[in-house]
Amino acid sequence: DVSIAQAALGTRVKVPTIEGDEEIEIKPGTQPGTELRLRGRGVPHLRRTGIRGDLHVLVNVAVPTKLSKRQRELLETYASESGETIDTNQTGRILNRVRDALG
C-alpha cells in the first residue's frame, strides 16, 4: 500500500519478490490499480531453465479512515484549490437517500 501523498508525489517502496525485497519507483500521479511489471523477477519457467516470468505489482492507494483536524483542513484546502466540492454533511445525505427510497 502507498499513501495518497506517495501516489501523488511519487516515492520508492520495497516490494517482496521471490529473491527478496526489491525497491521500485512509484511515479508522481500514480493511480490506484496501476499495474507495474518487474521483468524477469517472477516465477521460473517450468520447461526452460534460466528463464523467469514477470512479477506484476498492483498499486493500492490507502485512503485514511481517520484524519486529524490539521489533515482534514489540508485536504479541504487541496479540494478547494482543485475546484472540487466536498459535501461533508453525511447525516443529511443518508436521510435524503432514505427519503428517496421510500418515495
PDB file of C-alpha atoms in Angstrom:
ATOM      1  CA  ASP A   1       0.000   0.000   0.000  1.00  0.00           C
ATOM      2  CA  VAL A   2       1.079   3.555  -0.661  1.00  0.00           C
ATOM      3  CA  SER A   3      -0.457   6.682   0.819  1.00  0.00           C
ATOM      4  CA  ILE A   4      -2.336   9.322  -1.148  1.00  0.00           C
ATOM      5  CA  ALA A   5       0.662  11.644  -0.794  1.00  0.00           C
ATOM      6  CA  GLN A   6       3.100   8.977  -2.005  1.00  0.00           C
ATOM      7  CA  ALA A   7       0.930   8.209  -5.042  1.00  0.00           C
ATOM      8  CA  ALA A   8       0.527  11.891  -5.901  1.00  0.00           C
ATOM      9  CA  LEU A   9       4.112  12.989  -5.312  1.00  0.00           C
ATOM     10  CA  GLY A  10       5.996   9.799  -6.168  1.00  0.00           C
ATOM     11  CA  THR A  11       8.252   7.659  -3.999  1.00  0.00           C
ATOM     12  CA  ARG A  12      10.276   4.474  -3.885  1.00  0.00           C
ATOM     13  CA  VAL A  13       8.932   1.439  -1.998  1.00  0.00           C
ATOM     14  CA  LYS A  14      10.164  -2.068  -1.327  1.00  0.00           C
ATOM     15  CA  VAL A  15       8.117  -4.985  -2.632  1.00  0.00           C
ATOM     16  CA  PRO A  16       8.672  -8.655  -1.810  1.00  0.00           C
ATOM     17  CA  THR A  17       9.957 -10.829  -4.657  1.00  0.00           C
ATOM     18  CA  ILE A  18      10.999 -14.466  -4.819  1.00  0.00           C
ATOM     19  CA  GLU A  19      14.619 -13.473  -4.190  1.00  0.00           C
ATOM     20  CA  GLY A  20      13.932 -10.876  -1.503  1.00  0.00           C
ATOM     21  CA  ASP A  21      12.742  -7.292  -1.334  1.00  0.00           C
ATOM     22  CA  GLU A  22      13.245  -5.057  -4.347  1.00  0.00           C
ATOM     23  CA  GLU A  23      12.822  -1.312  -4.464  1.00  0.00           C
ATOM     24  CA  ILE A  24      10.505   0.048  -7.149  1.00  0.00           C
ATOM     25  CA  GLU A  25       9.624   3.568  -8.195  1.00  0.00           C
ATOM     26  CA  ILE A  26       6.107   4.889  -7.792  1.00  0.00           C
ATOM     27  CA  LYS A  27       5.955   7.763 -10.269  1.00  0.00           C
ATOM     28  CA  PRO A  28       4.168  11.016  -9.384  1.00  0.00           C
ATOM     29  CA  GLY A  29       0.460  10.815 -10.211  1.00  0.00           C
ATOM     30  CA  THR A  30       0.240   7.025  -9.962  1.00  0.00           C
ATOM     31  CA  GLN A  31      -3.412   5.978  -9.871  1.00  0.00           C
ATOM     32  CA  PRO A  32      -4.954   3.238  -7.691  1.00  0.00           C
ATOM     33  CA  GLY A  33      -4.962  -0.072  -9.535  1.00  0.00           C
ATOM     34  CA  THR A  34      -1.912   0.766 -11.654  1.00  0.00           C
ATOM     35  CA  GLU A  35      -0.008  -2.398 -12.527  1.00  0.00           C
ATOM     36  CA  LEU A  36       3.781  -2.253 -12.554  1.00  0.00           C
ATOM     37  CA  ARG A  37       5.777  -5.052 -14.176  1.00  0.00           C
ATOM     38  CA  LEU A  38       9.154  -6.252 -12.966  1.00  0.00           C
ATOM     39  CA  ARG A  39      10.580  -8.142 -15.941  1.00  0.00           C
ATOM     40  CA  GLY A  40      12.291 -11.423 -15.139  1.00  0.00           C
ATOM     41  CA  ARG A  41      11.540 -11.214 -11.400  1.00  0.00           C
ATOM     42  CA  GLY A  42       8.630 -13.675 -11.318  1.00  0.00           C
ATOM     43  CA  VAL A  43       8.294 -17.442 -11.158  1.00  0.00           C
ATOM     44  CA  PRO A  44      10.887 -19.560 -13.024  1.00  0.00           C
ATOM     45  CA  HIS A  45       9.691 -21.107 -16.299  1.00  0.00           C
ATOM     46  CA  LEU A  46       8.961 -24.834 -15.890  1.00  0.00           C
ATOM     47  CA  ARG A  47      10.434 -26.050 -19.180  1.00  0.00           C
ATOM     48  CA  ARG A  48      13.110 -23.504 -19.946  1.00  0.00           C
ATOM     49  CA  THR A  49      15.841 -23.216 -17.350  1.00  0.00           C
ATOM     50  CA  GLY A  50      17.241 -19.813 -16.590  1.00  0.00           C
ATOM     51  CA  ILE A  51      14.108 -18.004 -17.727  1.00  0.00           C
ATOM     52  CA  ARG A  52      11.761 -16.304 -15.316  1.00  0.00           C
ATOM     53  CA  GLY A  53       8.384 -14.749 -15.803  1.00  0.00           C
ATOM     54  CA  ASP A  54       7.445 -11.204 -14.921  1.00  0.00           C
ATOM     55  CA  LEU A  55       6.270 -10.117 -11.490  1.00  0.00           C
ATOM     56  CA  HIS A  56       3.213  -7.866 -11.607  1.00  0.00           C
ATOM     57  CA  VAL A  57       2.770  -5.368  -8.775  1.00  0.00           C
ATOM     58  CA  LEU A  58      -0.663  -3.827  -8.265  1.00  0.00           C
ATOM     59  CA  VAL A  59      -0.556  -0.364  -6.676  1.00  0.00           C
ATOM     60  CA  ASN A  60      -3.053   0.020  -3.848  1.00  0.00           C
ATOM     61  CA  VAL A  61      -3.570   3.561  -2.569  1.00  0.00           C
ATOM     62  CA  ALA A  62      -4.540   3.519   1.099  1.00  0.00           C
ATOM     63  CA  VAL A  63      -7.140   6.158   1.924  1.00  0.00           C
ATOM     64  CA  PRO A  64      -7.056   7.130   5.604  1.00  0.00           C
ATOM     65  CA  THR A  65     -10.203   6.418   7.596  1.00  0.00           C
ATOM     66  CA  LYS A  66      -9.363   8.803  10.442  1.00  0.00           C
ATOM     67  CA  LEU A  67      -7.867  12.229   9.925  1.00  0.00           C
ATOM     68  CA  SER A  68      -6.539  14.699  12.426  1.00  0.00           C
ATOM     69  CA  LYS A  69      -8.081  18.160  12.356  1.00  0.00           C
ATOM     70  CA  ARG A  70      -4.986  19.503  10.568  1.00  0.00           C
ATOM     71  CA  GLN A  71      -5.015  16.705   7.961  1.00  0.00           C
ATOM     72  CA  ARG A  72      -8.688  17.343   7.266  1.00  0.00           C
ATOM     73  CA  GLU A  73      -8.063  21.080   6.857  1.00  0.00           C
ATOM     74  CA  LEU A  74      -5.206  20.404   4.441  1.00  0.00           C
ATOM     75  CA  LEU A  75      -7.328  18.039   2.343  1.00  0.00           C
ATOM     76  CA  GLU A  76     -10.206  20.515   2.292  1.00  0.00           C
ATOM     77  CA  THR A  77      -7.793  23.251   1.179  1.00  0.00           C
ATOM     78  CA  TYR A  78      -6.463  20.961  -1.563  1.00  0.00           C
ATOM     79  CA  ALA A  79     -10.001  20.170  -2.714  1.00  0.00           C
ATOM     80  CA  SER A  80     -10.888  23.868  -2.770  1.00  0.00           C
ATOM     81  CA  GLU A  81      -7.734  24.726  -4.750  1.00  0.00           C
ATOM     82  CA  SER A  82      -8.603  21.940  -7.221  1.00  0.00           C
ATOM     83  CA  GLY A  83     -12.130  23.263  -7.683  1.00  0.00           C
ATOM     84  CA  GLU A  84     -13.717  20.215  -6.076  1.00  0.00           C
ATOM     85  CA  THR A  85     -16.857  20.473  -3.979  1.00  0.00           C
ATOM     86  CA  ILE A  86     -16.990  18.399  -0.840  1.00  0.00           C
ATOM     87  CA  ASP A  87     -20.303  17.588   0.848  1.00  0.00           C
ATOM     88  CA  THR A  88     -19.385  16.918   4.458  1.00  0.00           C
ATOM     89  CA  ASN A  89     -22.994  16.693   5.671  1.00  0.00           C
ATOM     90  CA  GLN A  90     -23.090  12.877   5.931  1.00  0.00           C
ATOM     91  CA  THR A  91     -26.270  12.784   8.026  1.00  0.00           C
ATOM     92  CA  GLY A  92     -28.211  14.853   5.528  1.00  0.00           C
ATOM     93  CA  ARG A  93     -27.150  12.601   2.670  1.00  0.00           C
ATOM     94  CA  ILE A  94     -28.257   9.448   4.482  1.00  0.00           C
ATOM     95  CA  LEU A  95     -31.648  10.954   5.323  1.00  0.00           C
ATOM     96  CA  ASN A  96     -32.090  12.063   1.709  1.00  0.00           C
ATOM     97  CA  ARG A  97     -31.332   8.545   0.498  1.00  0.00           C
ATOM     98  CA  VAL A  98     -33.890   7.071   2.899  1.00  0.00           C
ATOM     99  CA  ARG A  99     -36.499   9.606   1.769  1.00  0.00           C
ATOM    100  CA  ASP A 100     -35.743   8.885  -1.886  1.00  0.00           C
ATOM    101  CA  ALA A 101     -36.004   5.127  -1.310  1.00  0.00           C
ATOM    102  CA  LEU A 102     -39.346   5.439   0.475  1.00  0.00           C
ATOM    103  CA  GLY A 103     -40.775   7.719  -2.187  1.00  0.00           C
TER     104      GLY A 103
END
